[in-house]
Short mmCIF file of C-alpha atoms in Angstrom, two decimals:
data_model
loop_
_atom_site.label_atom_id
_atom_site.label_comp_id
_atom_site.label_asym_id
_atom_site.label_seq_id
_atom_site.Cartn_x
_atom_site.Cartn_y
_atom_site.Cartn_z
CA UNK V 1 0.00 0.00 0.00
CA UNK V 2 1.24 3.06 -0.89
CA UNK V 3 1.97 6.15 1.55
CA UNK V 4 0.60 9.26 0.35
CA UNK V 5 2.63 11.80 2.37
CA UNK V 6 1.29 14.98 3.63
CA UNK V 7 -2.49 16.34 2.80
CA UNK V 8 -3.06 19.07 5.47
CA UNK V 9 -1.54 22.69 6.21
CA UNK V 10 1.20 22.64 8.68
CA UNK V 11 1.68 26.00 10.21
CA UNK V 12 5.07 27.06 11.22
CA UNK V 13 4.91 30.50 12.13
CA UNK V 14 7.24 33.73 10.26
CA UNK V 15 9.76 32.47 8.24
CA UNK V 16 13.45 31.93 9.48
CA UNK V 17 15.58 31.91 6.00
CA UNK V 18 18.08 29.86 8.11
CA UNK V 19 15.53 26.38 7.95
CA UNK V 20 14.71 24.26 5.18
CA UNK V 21 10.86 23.78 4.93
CA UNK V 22 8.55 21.17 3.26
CA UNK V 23 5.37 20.82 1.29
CA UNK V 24 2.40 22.06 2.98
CA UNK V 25 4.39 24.01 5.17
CA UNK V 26 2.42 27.31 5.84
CA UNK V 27 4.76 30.90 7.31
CA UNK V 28 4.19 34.34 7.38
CA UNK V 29 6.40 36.58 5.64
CA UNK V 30 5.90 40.67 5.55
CA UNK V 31 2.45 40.17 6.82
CA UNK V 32 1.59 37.59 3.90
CA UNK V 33 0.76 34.00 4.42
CA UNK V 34 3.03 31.76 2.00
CA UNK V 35 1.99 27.68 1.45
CA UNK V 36 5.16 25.84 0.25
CA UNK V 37 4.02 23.78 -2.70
CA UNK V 38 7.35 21.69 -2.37
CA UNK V 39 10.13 20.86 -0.35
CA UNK V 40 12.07 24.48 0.05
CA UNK V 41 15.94 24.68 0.69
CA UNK V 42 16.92 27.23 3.66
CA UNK V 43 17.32 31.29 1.78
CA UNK V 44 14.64 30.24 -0.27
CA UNK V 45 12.70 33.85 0.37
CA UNK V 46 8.99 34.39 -0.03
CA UNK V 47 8.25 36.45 -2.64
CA UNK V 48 8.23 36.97 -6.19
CA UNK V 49 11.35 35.32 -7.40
CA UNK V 50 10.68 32.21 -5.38
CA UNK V 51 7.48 31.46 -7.04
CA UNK V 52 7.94 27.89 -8.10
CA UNK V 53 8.43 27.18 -3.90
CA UNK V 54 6.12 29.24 -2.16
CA UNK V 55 1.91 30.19 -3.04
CA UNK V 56 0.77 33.20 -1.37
CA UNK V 57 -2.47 33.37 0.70
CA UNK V 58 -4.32 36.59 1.93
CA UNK V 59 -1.96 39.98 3.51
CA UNK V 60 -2.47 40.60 7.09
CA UNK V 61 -2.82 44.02 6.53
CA UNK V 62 -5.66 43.45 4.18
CA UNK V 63 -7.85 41.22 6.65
CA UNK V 64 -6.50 42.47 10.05
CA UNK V 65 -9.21 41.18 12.88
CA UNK V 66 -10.70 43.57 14.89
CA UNK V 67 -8.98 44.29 18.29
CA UNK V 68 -9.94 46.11 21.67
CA UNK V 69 -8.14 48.87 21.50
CA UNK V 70 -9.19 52.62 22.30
CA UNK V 71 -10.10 52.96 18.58
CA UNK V 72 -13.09 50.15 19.67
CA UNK V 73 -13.30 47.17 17.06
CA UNK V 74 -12.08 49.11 13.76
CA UNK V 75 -9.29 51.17 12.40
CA UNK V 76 -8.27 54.40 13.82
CA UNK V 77 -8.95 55.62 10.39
CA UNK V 78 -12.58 54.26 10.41
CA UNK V 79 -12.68 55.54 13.94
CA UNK V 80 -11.80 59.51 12.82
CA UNK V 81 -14.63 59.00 10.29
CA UNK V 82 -17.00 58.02 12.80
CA UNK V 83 -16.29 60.69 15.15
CA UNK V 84 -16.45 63.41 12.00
CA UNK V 85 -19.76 62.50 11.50
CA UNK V 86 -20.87 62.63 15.26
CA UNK V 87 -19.61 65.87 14.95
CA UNK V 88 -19.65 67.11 11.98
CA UNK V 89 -19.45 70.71 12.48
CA UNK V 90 -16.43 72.83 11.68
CA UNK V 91 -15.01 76.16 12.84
CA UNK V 92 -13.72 78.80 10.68
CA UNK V 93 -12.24 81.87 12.23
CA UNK V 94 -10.36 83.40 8.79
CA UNK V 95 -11.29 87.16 8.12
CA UNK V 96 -14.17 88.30 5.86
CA UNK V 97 -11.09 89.81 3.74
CA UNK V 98 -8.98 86.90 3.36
CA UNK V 99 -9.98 84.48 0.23
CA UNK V 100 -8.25 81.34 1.58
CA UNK V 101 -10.33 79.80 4.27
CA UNK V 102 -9.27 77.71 6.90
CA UNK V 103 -11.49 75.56 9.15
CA UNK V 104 -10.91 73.30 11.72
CA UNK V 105 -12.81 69.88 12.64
CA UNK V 106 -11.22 67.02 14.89
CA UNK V 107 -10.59 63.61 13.28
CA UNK V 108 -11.55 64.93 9.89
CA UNK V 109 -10.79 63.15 7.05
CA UNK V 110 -10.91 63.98 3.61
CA UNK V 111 -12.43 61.69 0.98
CA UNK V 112 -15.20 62.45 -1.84
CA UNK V 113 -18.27 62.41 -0.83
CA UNK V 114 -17.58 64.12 2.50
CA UNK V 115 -20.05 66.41 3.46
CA UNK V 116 -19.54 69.24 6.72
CA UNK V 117 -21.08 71.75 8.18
CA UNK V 118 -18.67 75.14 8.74
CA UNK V 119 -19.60 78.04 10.73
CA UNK V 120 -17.35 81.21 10.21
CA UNK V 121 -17.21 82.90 13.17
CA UNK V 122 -15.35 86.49 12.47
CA UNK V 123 -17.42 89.17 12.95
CA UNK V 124 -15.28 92.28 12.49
CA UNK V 125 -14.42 91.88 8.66
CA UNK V 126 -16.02 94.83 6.48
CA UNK V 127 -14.75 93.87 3.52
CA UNK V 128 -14.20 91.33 0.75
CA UNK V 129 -11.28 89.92 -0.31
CA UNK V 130 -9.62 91.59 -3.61
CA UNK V 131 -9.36 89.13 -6.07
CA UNK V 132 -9.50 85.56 -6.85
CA UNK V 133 -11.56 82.86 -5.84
CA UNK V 134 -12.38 81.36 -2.69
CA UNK V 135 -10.95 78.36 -1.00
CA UNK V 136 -11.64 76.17 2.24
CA UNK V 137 -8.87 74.18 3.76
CA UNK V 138 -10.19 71.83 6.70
CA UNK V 139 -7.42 70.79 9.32
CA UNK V 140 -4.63 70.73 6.73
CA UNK V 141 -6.36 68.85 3.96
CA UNK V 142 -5.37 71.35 1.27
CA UNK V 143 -7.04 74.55 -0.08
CA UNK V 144 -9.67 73.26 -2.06
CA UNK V 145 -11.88 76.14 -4.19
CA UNK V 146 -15.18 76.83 -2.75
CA UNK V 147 -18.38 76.20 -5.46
CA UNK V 148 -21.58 75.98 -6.62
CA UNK V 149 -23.68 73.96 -8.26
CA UNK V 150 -26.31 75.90 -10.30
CA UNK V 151 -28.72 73.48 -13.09
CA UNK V 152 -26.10 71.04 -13.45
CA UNK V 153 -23.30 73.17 -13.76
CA UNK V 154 -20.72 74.19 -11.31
CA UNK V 155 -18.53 77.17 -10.55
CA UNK V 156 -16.28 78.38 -8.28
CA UNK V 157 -17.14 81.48 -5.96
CA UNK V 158 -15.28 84.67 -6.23
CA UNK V 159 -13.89 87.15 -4.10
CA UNK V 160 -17.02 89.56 -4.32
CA UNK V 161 -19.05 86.86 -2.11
CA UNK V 162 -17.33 87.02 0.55
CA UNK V 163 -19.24 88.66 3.14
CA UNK V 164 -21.52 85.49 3.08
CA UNK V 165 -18.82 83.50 4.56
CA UNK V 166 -18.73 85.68 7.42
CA UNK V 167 -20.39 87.20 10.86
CA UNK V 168 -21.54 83.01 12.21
CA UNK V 169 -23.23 82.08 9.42
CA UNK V 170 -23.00 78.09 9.06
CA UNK V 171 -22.74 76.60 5.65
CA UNK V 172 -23.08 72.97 4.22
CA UNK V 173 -19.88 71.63 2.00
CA UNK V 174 -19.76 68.32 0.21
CA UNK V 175 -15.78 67.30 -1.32
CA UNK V 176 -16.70 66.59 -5.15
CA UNK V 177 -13.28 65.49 -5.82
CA UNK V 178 -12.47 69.50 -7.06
CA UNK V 179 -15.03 71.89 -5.03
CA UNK V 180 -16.02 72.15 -1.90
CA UNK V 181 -19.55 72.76 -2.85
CA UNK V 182 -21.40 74.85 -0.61
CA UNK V 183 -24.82 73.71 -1.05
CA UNK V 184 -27.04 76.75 0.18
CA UNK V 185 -25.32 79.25 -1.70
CA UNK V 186 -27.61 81.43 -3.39
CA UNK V 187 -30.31 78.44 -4.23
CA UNK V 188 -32.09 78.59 -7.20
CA UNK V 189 -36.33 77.57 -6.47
CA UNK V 190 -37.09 78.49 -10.10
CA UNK V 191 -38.15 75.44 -11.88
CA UNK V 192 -39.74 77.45 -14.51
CA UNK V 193 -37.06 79.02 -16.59
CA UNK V 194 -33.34 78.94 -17.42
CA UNK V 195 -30.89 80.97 -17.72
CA UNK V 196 -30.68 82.64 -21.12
CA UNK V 197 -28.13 81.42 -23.95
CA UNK V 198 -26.63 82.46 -26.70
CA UNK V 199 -28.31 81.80 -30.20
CA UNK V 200 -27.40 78.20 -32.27
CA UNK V 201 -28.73 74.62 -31.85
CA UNK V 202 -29.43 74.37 -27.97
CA UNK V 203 -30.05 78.04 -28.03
CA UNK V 204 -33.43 77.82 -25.71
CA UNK V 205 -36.35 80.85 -23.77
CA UNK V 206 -34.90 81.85 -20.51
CA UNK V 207 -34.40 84.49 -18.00
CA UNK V 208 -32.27 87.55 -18.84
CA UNK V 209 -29.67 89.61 -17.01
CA UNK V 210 -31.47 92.83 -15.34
CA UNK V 211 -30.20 96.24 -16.41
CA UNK V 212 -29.06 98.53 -13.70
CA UNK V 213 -31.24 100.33 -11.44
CA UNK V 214 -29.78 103.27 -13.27
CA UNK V 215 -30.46 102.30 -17.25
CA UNK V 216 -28.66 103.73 -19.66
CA UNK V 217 -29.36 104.24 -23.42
CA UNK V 218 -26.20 103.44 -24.94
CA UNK V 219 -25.71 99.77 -24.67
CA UNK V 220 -27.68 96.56 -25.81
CA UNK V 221 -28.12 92.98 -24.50
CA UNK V 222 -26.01 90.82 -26.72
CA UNK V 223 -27.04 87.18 -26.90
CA UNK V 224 -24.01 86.21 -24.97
CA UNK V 225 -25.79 87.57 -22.12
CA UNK V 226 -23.67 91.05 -21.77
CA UNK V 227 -24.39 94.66 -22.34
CA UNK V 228 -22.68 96.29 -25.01
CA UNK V 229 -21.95 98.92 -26.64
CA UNK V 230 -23.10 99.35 -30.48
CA UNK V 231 -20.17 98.85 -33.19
CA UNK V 232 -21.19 101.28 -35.45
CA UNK V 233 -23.76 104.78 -35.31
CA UNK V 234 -26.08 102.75 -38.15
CA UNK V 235 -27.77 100.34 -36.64
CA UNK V 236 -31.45 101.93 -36.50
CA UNK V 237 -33.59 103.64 -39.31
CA UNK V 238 -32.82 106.82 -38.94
CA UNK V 239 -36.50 109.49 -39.18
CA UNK V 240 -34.80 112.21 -41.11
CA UNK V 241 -36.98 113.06 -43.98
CA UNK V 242 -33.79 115.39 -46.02
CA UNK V 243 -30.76 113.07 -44.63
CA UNK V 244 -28.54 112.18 -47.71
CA UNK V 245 -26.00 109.67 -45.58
CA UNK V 246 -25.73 106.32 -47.73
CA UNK V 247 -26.94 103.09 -46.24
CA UNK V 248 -29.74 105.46 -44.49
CA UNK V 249 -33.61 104.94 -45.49
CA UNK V 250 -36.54 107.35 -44.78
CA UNK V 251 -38.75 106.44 -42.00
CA UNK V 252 -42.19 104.58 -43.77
CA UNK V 253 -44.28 107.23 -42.22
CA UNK V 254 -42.57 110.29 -44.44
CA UNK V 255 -44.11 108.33 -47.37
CA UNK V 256 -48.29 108.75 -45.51
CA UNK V 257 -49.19 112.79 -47.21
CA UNK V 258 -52.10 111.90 -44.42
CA UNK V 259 -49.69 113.08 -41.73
CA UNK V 260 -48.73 116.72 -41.30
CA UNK V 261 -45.39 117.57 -41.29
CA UNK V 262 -44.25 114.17 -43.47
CA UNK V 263 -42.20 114.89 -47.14
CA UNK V 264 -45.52 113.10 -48.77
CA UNK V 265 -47.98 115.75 -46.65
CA UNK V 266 -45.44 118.86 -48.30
CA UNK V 267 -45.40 117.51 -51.69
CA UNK V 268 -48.81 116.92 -51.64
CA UNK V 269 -49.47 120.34 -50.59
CA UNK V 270 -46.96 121.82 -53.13
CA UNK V 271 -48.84 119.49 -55.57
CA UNK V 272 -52.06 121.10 -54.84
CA UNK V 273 -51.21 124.37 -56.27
CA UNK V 274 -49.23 122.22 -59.25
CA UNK V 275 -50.94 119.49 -60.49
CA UNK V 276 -53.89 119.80 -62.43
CA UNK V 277 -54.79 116.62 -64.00
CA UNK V 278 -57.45 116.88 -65.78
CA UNK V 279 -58.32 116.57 -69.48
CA UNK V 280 -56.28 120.07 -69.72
CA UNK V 281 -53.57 119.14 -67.89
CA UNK V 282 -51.09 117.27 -70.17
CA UNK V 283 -48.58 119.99 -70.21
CA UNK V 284 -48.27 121.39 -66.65
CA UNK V 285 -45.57 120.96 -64.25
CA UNK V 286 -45.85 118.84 -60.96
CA UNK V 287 -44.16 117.35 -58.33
CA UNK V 288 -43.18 113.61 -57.45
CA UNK V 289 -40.69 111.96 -55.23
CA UNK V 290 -38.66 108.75 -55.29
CA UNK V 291 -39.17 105.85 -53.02
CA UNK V 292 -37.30 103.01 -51.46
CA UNK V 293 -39.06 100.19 -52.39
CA UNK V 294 -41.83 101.96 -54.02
CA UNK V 295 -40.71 103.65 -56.97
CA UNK V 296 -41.46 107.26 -58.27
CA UNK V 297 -45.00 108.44 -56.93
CA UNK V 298 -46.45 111.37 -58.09
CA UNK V 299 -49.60 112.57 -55.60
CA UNK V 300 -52.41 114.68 -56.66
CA UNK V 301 -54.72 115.54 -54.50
CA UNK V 302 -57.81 116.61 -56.49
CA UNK V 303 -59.09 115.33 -59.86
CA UNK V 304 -61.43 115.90 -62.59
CA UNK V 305 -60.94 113.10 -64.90
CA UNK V 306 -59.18 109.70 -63.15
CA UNK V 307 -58.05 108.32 -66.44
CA UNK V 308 -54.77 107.91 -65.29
CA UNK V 309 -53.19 104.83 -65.39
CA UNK V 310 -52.42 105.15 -69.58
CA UNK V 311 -49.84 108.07 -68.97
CA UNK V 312 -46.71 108.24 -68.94
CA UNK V 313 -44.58 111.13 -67.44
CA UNK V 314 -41.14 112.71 -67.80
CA UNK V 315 -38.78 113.39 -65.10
CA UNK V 316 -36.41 116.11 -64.42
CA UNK V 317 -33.11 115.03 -63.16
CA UNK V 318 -29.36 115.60 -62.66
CA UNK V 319 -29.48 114.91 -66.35
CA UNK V 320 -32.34 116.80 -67.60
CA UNK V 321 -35.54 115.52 -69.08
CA UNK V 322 -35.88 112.04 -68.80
CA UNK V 323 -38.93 110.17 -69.81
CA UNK V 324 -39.92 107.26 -67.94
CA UNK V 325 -40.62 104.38 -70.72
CA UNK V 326 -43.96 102.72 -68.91
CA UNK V 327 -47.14 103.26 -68.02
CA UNK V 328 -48.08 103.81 -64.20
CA UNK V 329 -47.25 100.30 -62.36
CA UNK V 330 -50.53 101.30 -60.03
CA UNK V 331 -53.03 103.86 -59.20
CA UNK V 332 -54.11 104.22 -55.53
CA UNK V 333 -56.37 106.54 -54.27
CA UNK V 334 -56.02 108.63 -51.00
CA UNK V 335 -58.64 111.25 -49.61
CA UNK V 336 -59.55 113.34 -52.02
CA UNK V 337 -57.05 112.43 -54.77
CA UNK V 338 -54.42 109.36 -55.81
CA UNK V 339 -50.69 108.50 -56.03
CA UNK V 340 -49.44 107.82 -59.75
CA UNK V 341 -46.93 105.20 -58.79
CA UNK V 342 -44.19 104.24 -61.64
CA UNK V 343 -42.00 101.32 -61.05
CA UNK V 344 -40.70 100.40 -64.27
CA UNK V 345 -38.69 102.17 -67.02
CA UNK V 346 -37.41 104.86 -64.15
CA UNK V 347 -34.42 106.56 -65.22
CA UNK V 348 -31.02 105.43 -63.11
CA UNK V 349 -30.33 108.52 -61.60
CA UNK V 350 -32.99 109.27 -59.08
CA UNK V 351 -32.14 109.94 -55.87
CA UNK V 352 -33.92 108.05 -53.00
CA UNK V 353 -36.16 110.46 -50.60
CA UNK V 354 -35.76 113.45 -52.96
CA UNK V 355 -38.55 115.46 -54.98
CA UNK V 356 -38.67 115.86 -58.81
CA UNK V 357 -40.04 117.88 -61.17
CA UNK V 358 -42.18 115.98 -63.50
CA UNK V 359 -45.00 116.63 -66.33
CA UNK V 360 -47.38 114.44 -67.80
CA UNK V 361 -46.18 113.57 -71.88
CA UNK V 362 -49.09 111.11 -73.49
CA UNK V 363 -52.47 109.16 -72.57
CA UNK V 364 -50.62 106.04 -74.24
#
């Protein structure tokens, strides 16, 4: 019958590189249990160039049982986290005008996630620090920058909000990793709307920045959410019925001869005393004006005969006598009388918002 040898763990406590050991023999070595899977010669070392001798078990270090100690029956780092959170709240006594906070809290730890509760208790700061953001550093963990989390997005918190970190006000701050986020600043309850955004793709309606108590009239709200001023002096219609400036238009209204004081209500009071179109009419001289985006209209404000729309007119311009080669595009009437309005066959040179001399050639 044959013997089969060993076939159970023999335990021989830490390893002595002076002994020879044999298979199944089980030692500690730098808190490490190592299993000898064959006879080992003495200096054969634990560890990674002994391999083919020795198979490691679990690290002490890893799996160390619970003692009695004054720390109770865990680490004395699970021990400081336990006390941190049966007393969670943290002193800060840094000045209003000083950026970089520093708090103190006993036992405290620092790992994400960690969230404390810090009461700054100076009370003679009057004013905020000068620049830069701030920061909280708790018992020597580091200045970490103090921020906010605002619809997803967070942000650190400047200098010019420092007199809420002041005068015994007590804060909430949870470690993301980056911030120290303090969690009641300046809450937004608005479920409503969102912040406004510039124009594009995920452009979307939202709330915009308020203008000063004290408006002013120079600046506008550009869509990157800033006031600014205008690049240029030309970027409203300017109401001046005898300005000349290119890339200006006349307001719509100078074109209505219903309202006094408009360059249609002139000509079509100059036109009065002018124009009579009637079947005797042919050769006098009127007056008619150029349009952007209407053409040449000629008003006349009383009538005999309204057989208009067969004649055509000449013009009197920078060139002389010109004769406009159609007929009237439309006739329209107003009050009393109607606008001759010519569109087509207008000679280049006419002027936008100027008055004309004109005179009616042909019925044809």
């Amino acid at each position: 019958m044959a013997i089969a040898g060993r076939v159970a763990i023999v335990p021989k406590d830490v390893y002595d590189a002076s002994l020879p050991y044999k298979r199944l023999d089980a030692v500690m070595h730098n808190n490490t249990l190592y299993i000898a899977k064959k006879n080992v010669p003495a200096g054969k070392t634990p560890g990674a160039d002994t391999k083919d001798y020795w198979m490691s078990g679990p690290s002490a270090v890893a799996s160390a049982p619970a003692t009695t100690t004054s720390n109770g029956l865990m680490s004395a780092t699970d021990k400081k986290a336990i006390e941190v959170l049966k007393k969670p709240l943290a002193t800060c006594a840094t000045g209003r005008a000083a950026a970089a906070k520093v708090a103190t809290l006993a036992n405290f730890v620092l790992q994400v996630g960690t969230s404390i509760a810090v009461k700054f208790t100076d009370t003679a700061g009057t004013a905020n620090p000068t620049t830069g953001n701030l920061t909280l550093n708790v018992n020597g963990t580091g200045a970490k920058t103090i921020g906010y989390v605002r619809n997803g997005n967070k942000a650190a918190i400047s200098y010019t909000s420092g007199n809420f970190f002041y005068n015994n006000a007590t804060h909430i701050f949870t470690y993301d990793g980056t911030f120290w986020l303090c969690m009641d600043w300046n809450a937004d309850n608005n479920t409503t709307y969102s912040n406004f955004v510039k124009s594009g793709a995920g452009a979307k309606a939202g709330l915009v920045p308020a203008p000063s108590t004290t408006a002013g009239t120079s600046k506008y709200l550009r869509e990157d959410g800033t006031w600014q001023t205008p690049p240029d002096t030309k970027t409203s219609v300017v109401n001046n019925q005898t300005t000349t400036v290119a890339g200006y238009a006349l307001d719509a209204r100078q074109a209505n001869p219903n309202i006094d004081g408009t360059l249609a209500k002139q000509l079509s009071d100059l036109n009065g005393s002018l124009n009579k179109a009637d079947e005797n009419a042919l050769g006098n001289w009127m007056v008619g004006y150029s349009v952007l985006g209407a053409g040449f209209v000629i008003p006349i404000p009383s009538i005999n005969n309204i057989s208009l729309s067969n004649k055509k007119v000449k013009i009197f311009t920078t060139s002389g006598w010109q004769e406009c080669t159609s007929q009237p595009h439309f006739v329209s009437k107003f009050g009393s009388g109607y606008n001759v309005v010519y569109n087509k066959g207008l000679p280049e040179n006419l002027e936008i918002g100027k008055a004309f001399l004109c005179q009616f050639i042909s019925r044809s």
